[in-house]
XYZ file of C-alpha atoms in Angstrom:
360
model
C 199.003 66.807 -82.445
C 201.846 64.590 -81.321
C 201.117 61.448 -79.342
C 201.290 62.245 -75.648
C 201.014 65.995 -76.169
C 198.874 67.943 -73.707
C 196.166 69.967 -75.425
C 195.523 73.284 -73.664
C 192.162 75.019 -73.471
C 191.404 76.658 -76.789
C 192.097 73.412 -78.664
C 189.401 71.674 -80.692
C 187.909 68.267 -79.928
C 186.330 66.199 -82.689
C 183.374 64.024 -81.681
C 182.218 61.119 -83.824
C 178.472 60.827 -83.322
C 175.790 63.417 -82.718
C 173.667 62.071 -79.823
C 173.157 63.143 -76.234
C 176.502 61.819 -75.018
C 178.295 63.944 -77.605
C 176.074 66.871 -76.620
C 177.010 66.636 -72.935
C 180.680 66.104 -73.801
C 180.693 69.261 -75.933
C 179.044 71.187 -73.082
C 181.678 69.996 -70.606
C 184.439 70.828 -73.081
C 183.123 74.349 -73.560
C 183.153 74.966 -69.806
C 186.882 74.178 -69.815
C 187.514 76.436 -72.796
C 187.641 73.816 -75.563
C 185.849 73.937 -78.873
C 184.030 70.884 -80.284
C 183.171 69.834 -83.812
C 180.680 67.004 -84.266
C 180.832 64.557 -87.195
C 177.708 62.558 -88.014
C 175.812 61.272 -91.053
C 172.721 63.342 -90.218
C 172.273 66.888 -91.474
C 171.422 68.004 -87.935
C 172.366 66.636 -84.528
C 171.603 67.520 -80.936
C 175.331 67.427 -80.205
C 175.949 69.815 -83.084
C 173.456 72.223 -81.501
C 175.933 72.965 -78.690
C 179.202 72.570 -80.629
C 180.939 75.185 -82.780
C 180.217 73.156 -85.900
C 178.460 70.075 -87.206
C 180.213 68.245 -90.040
C 177.883 66.025 -92.033
C 179.392 62.975 -93.691
C 179.030 59.241 -94.037
C 181.154 57.084 -91.775
C 182.792 55.512 -94.835
C 183.540 58.821 -96.594
C 187.328 58.985 -96.326
C 187.591 62.461 -97.842
C 184.988 63.880 -95.450
C 186.687 62.231 -92.480
C 190.029 63.700 -93.538
C 188.505 67.191 -93.751
C 186.957 66.724 -90.317
C 190.242 65.530 -88.800
C 192.087 68.511 -90.265
C 189.856 70.867 -88.243
C 190.452 69.276 -84.828
C 193.304 68.469 -82.466
C 192.048 65.173 -81.014
C 189.103 62.893 -81.790
C 186.821 60.834 -79.564
C 183.555 58.971 -80.118
C 180.274 59.203 -78.256
C 178.961 55.719 -79.021
C 180.676 52.410 -79.641
C 178.901 51.529 -82.882
C 180.905 53.971 -84.949
C 182.479 51.593 -87.500
C 185.936 50.420 -86.495
C 187.170 51.326 -89.985
C 185.994 54.912 -89.428
C 188.013 55.206 -86.233
C 191.060 53.685 -87.966
C 190.723 56.154 -90.839
C 190.517 59.095 -88.432
C 193.570 57.784 -86.573
C 195.591 58.178 -89.777
C 195.209 61.946 -89.364
C 194.729 62.645 -85.642
C 194.984 60.870 -82.318
C 191.702 59.086 -81.527
C 191.112 58.527 -77.817
C 190.142 55.859 -77.077
C 191.167 54.205 -80.344
C 190.110 51.122 -82.267
C 190.905 48.481 -79.654
C 188.011 49.270 -77.282
C 185.357 49.285 -80.000
C 186.843 46.153 -81.603
C 185.703 44.311 -78.501
C 182.663 46.408 -77.567
C 181.086 45.964 -81.013
C 181.090 42.162 -80.825
C 179.544 40.502 -77.773
C 181.436 37.236 -78.075
C 184.815 38.955 -78.459
C 183.837 41.176 -75.541
C 183.115 38.245 -73.207
C 186.336 36.504 -74.216
C 188.286 39.688 -73.560
C 186.703 40.017 -70.125
C 187.894 36.560 -69.159
C 191.361 37.176 -70.570
C 191.503 40.339 -68.434
C 190.630 38.437 -65.269
C 186.970 39.444 -65.036
C 184.329 36.891 -64.102
C 181.383 36.402 -66.452
C 178.243 34.326 -66.707
C 178.369 31.125 -68.750
C 178.235 31.838 -72.466
C 178.455 30.038 -75.797
C 178.660 30.930 -79.477
C 175.560 30.168 -81.561
C 176.162 30.251 -85.314
C 174.948 26.848 -86.518
C 172.477 24.069 -85.850
C 175.358 22.130 -84.304
C 175.905 24.959 -81.773
C 172.226 24.765 -80.825
C 172.395 20.987 -80.378
C 175.411 21.421 -78.076
C 174.023 24.370 -76.095
C 174.161 24.058 -72.303
C 173.838 27.732 -71.189
C 170.078 27.299 -70.771
C 167.911 28.987 -69.746
C 169.596 32.011 -71.213
C 169.490 35.130 -73.345
C 170.300 34.823 -77.039
C 171.859 38.008 -78.382
C 173.192 38.995 -81.773
C 176.979 39.422 -81.578
C 176.807 42.778 -83.330
C 174.431 45.714 -83.113
C 171.465 45.708 -80.782
C 171.086 47.919 -77.719
C 168.498 48.723 -75.048
C 167.086 45.201 -75.262
C 166.996 44.996 -79.056
C 168.433 42.021 -80.969
C 167.915 39.501 -78.187
C 165.475 36.913 -76.883
C 165.042 34.907 -73.686
C 165.065 31.148 -74.283
C 164.565 28.156 -72.007
C 164.977 25.109 -74.245
C 166.927 24.122 -77.343
C 163.669 24.327 -79.294
C 163.118 27.913 -78.184
C 166.773 28.635 -78.896
C 166.432 27.341 -82.473
C 163.282 29.386 -83.056
C 164.875 32.553 -81.651
C 168.022 32.069 -83.722
C 165.977 31.749 -86.902
C 163.978 34.844 -85.907
C 167.298 36.699 -85.665
C 168.047 35.670 -89.279
C 170.539 32.959 -88.258
C 173.124 35.592 -87.489
C 176.155 34.906 -85.324
C 174.897 35.103 -81.747
C 175.998 34.554 -78.198
C 173.939 32.575 -75.701
C 174.419 33.934 -72.198
C 173.258 31.822 -69.262
C 170.711 33.485 -66.988
C 172.156 34.887 -63.795
C 170.315 34.684 -60.483
C 171.357 38.197 -59.626
C 170.751 40.363 -56.630
C 171.256 43.636 -58.505
C 172.898 45.336 -61.458
C 175.733 47.800 -61.025
C 178.195 49.756 -63.114
C 181.721 51.078 -62.794
C 182.939 54.039 -64.850
C 186.691 54.424 -65.065
C 188.782 57.180 -66.616
C 192.398 56.602 -67.655
C 194.686 59.440 -68.684
C 197.664 59.826 -70.969
C 199.996 59.133 -68.059
C 198.360 55.746 -67.404
C 196.739 56.814 -64.163
C 193.145 55.771 -63.596
C 190.245 56.862 -61.429
C 186.988 55.033 -60.830
C 183.774 56.862 -60.140
C 181.709 55.492 -57.235
C 179.789 52.358 -58.169
C 176.223 52.957 -59.349
C 173.239 50.755 -58.511
C 171.125 50.346 -61.663
C 167.543 49.374 -62.367
C 166.614 48.252 -65.898
C 163.125 47.783 -67.289
C 162.405 46.343 -70.727
C 166.138 46.382 -71.446
C 166.440 50.138 -70.806
C 168.190 51.741 -67.847
C 165.588 53.536 -65.736
C 167.429 54.635 -62.581
C 170.909 54.788 -61.092
C 171.484 55.387 -57.366
C 174.737 56.440 -55.713
C 175.995 55.391 -53.220
C 175.066 51.866 -54.209
C 174.654 50.692 -50.612
C 176.425 47.376 -51.251
C 178.939 45.618 -48.983
C 182.430 47.160 -49.266
C 183.961 43.951 -50.620
C 181.491 43.813 -53.513
C 182.086 47.440 -54.387
C 185.857 46.884 -54.202
C 185.602 43.938 -56.606
C 183.479 45.946 -59.013
C 185.907 48.851 -58.946
C 188.852 46.511 -59.489
C 187.096 45.039 -62.527
C 186.684 48.483 -64.052
C 190.315 49.377 -63.398
C 191.532 46.045 -64.845
C 189.442 46.615 -67.945
C 190.805 50.122 -68.529
C 194.347 48.825 -68.133
C 193.804 45.833 -70.435
C 192.380 48.114 -73.127
C 195.329 50.492 -72.761
C 192.596 53.090 -72.631
C 192.940 56.849 -72.854
C 189.448 58.108 -72.139
C 186.487 56.564 -70.364
C 185.044 53.071 -70.103
C 181.875 51.884 -68.386
C 181.442 48.300 -67.238
C 177.984 46.948 -66.436
C 177.956 44.036 -63.990
C 175.670 41.660 -62.140
C 175.943 40.965 -58.429
C 174.704 37.447 -57.770
C 172.747 36.420 -54.698
C 175.794 34.521 -53.449
C 177.983 37.661 -53.688
C 179.838 37.142 -56.975
C 180.432 40.011 -59.397
C 180.052 39.150 -63.092
C 180.983 41.439 -65.986
C 178.180 41.859 -68.515
C 178.839 44.625 -71.044
C 181.247 47.494 -71.572
C 181.002 50.837 -73.324
C 184.204 52.799 -74.052
C 182.551 56.215 -73.677
C 180.395 58.128 -71.198
C 177.527 56.022 -69.948
C 173.887 56.587 -69.054
C 174.545 55.313 -65.518
C 177.095 58.103 -65.029
C 174.784 61.032 -65.743
C 174.400 61.631 -62.009
C 178.008 62.858 -61.941
C 176.997 66.134 -63.610
C 175.135 67.296 -60.508
C 176.438 65.201 -57.618
C 180.132 64.462 -58.174
C 183.251 66.588 -57.877
C 183.961 65.959 -61.584
C 181.367 64.852 -64.157
C 182.069 61.871 -66.383
C 181.981 64.220 -69.378
C 184.565 66.599 -67.958
C 186.659 63.579 -67.008
C 186.607 62.384 -70.619
C 187.750 65.802 -71.819
C 190.512 65.854 -69.219
C 191.694 62.366 -70.220
C 191.785 62.820 -73.991
C 193.418 66.246 -73.721
C 196.155 65.029 -71.359
C 194.968 67.048 -68.353
C 195.087 65.718 -64.793
C 192.039 63.625 -63.947
C 189.537 65.264 -61.623
C 188.370 64.161 -58.180
C 185.537 61.650 -58.070
C 184.105 62.163 -54.583
C 180.322 62.179 -54.177
C 179.032 65.650 -53.298
C 175.659 64.326 -52.170
C 173.692 61.065 -52.423
C 171.744 61.008 -55.651
C 169.308 59.140 -57.854
C 169.211 59.612 -61.620
C 165.986 58.831 -63.495
C 165.821 58.495 -67.274
C 162.965 60.262 -69.016
C 161.667 57.896 -71.674
C 159.336 59.008 -74.447
C 156.453 61.153 -73.274
C 157.813 61.313 -69.710
C 159.893 64.304 -70.786
C 156.670 66.279 -71.285
C 156.460 66.552 -67.487
C 159.343 69.032 -67.526
C 157.358 71.667 -65.603
C 156.844 69.306 -62.671
C 160.542 68.466 -62.497
C 161.502 72.147 -62.628
C 159.197 72.772 -59.658
C 160.934 70.184 -57.472
C 163.714 71.860 -55.403
C 166.069 68.879 -55.367
C 165.534 67.858 -58.998
C 168.027 68.748 -61.722
C 166.450 68.476 -65.160
C 168.426 67.665 -68.307
C 166.608 67.600 -71.652
C 168.493 66.543 -74.770
C 166.785 68.719 -77.352
C 165.379 65.811 -79.329
C 162.383 66.522 -81.522
C 159.767 63.812 -81.331
C 159.176 61.632 -78.301
C 158.843 57.942 -79.175
C 158.326 54.900 -76.946
C 161.700 53.735 -75.667
C 163.513 56.908 -76.746
C 165.678 58.617 -74.110
C 164.564 62.242 -74.135
C 166.399 63.416 -71.031
C 167.047 62.625 -67.402
C 166.430 64.120 -64.008
C 168.835 63.858 -61.096
C 167.539 64.030 -57.547
C 170.230 65.352 -55.227
C 169.561 64.389 -51.632
C 170.753 67.121 -49.235
C 172.594 66.101 -46.049
C 170.555 66.034 -42.857
C 171.165 68.997 -40.599
C 172.209 68.274 -37.051
C 169.982 69.625 -34.328
């Protein structure tokens, strides 16, 4: 595939990673007539269940990656913790969209925050913590101490109020390089999901209003019901980020809205995002179809809301209530095909589509 070439239906998309985001991407691709091949270290994956093939291989196996790349026309990734070196190796053989730049920043929280500020996005106060001297000089307190790499859904972090607590938390995190983020007196949490195509044109999905519990997203509501100026700022942040990354694909930006009306960038993910799952049932184009359109060089789809909606994650044993959700007329159930339910594990989601009121 040549850079900038449009890939017609019938082409094959390679997906690095075998989780639910890859699964839903492969399903969206199939609806448009594309084939998908999943590459993951595991012998079986839930994404591979709905793709034409599952290629098993380590992320550092250059020969296996080359064989995988030879079978596909373009490559994307379904989570941002695929090693940067893996993406670079794949890019030697096929176009990877998005490429290494987005994960270079998304995989390291300090680099990510610095990139936000360089791109003109506001952030909370933050500081690097990698030594006793950094702890002695810390001013972003009270705050959240987070490892710079790895960690998700609340893992690899601790809330601290004093330098003594900061020191103890840093030692508990094995004295790894960390970032201390000052606590934000926020009104709510929101997210923007932006797609950017090969032609450089971008589209932002409507802003989602998010509710997290124990570090895990529980619900997303759209429309967000926020003042127009706040939503405009949030959308502009997402569009700025996609442009700064020179992105071809999809990027999600999670943000805080403070009680005094400021919008602060928190984290990004250069792939489909949990807070965008509502788009499958209640948007003109789903985030997964939009990703396929972007990486294959197709025109981006419309992003209008079909109906107000609320997406609820099904965590652990909650997915066992599938019969109840199926019985609810306005509920749209999505189960990911995972085997064992564990506490904190995302097993599926349900989207409640709110029908318009009929006039008398």
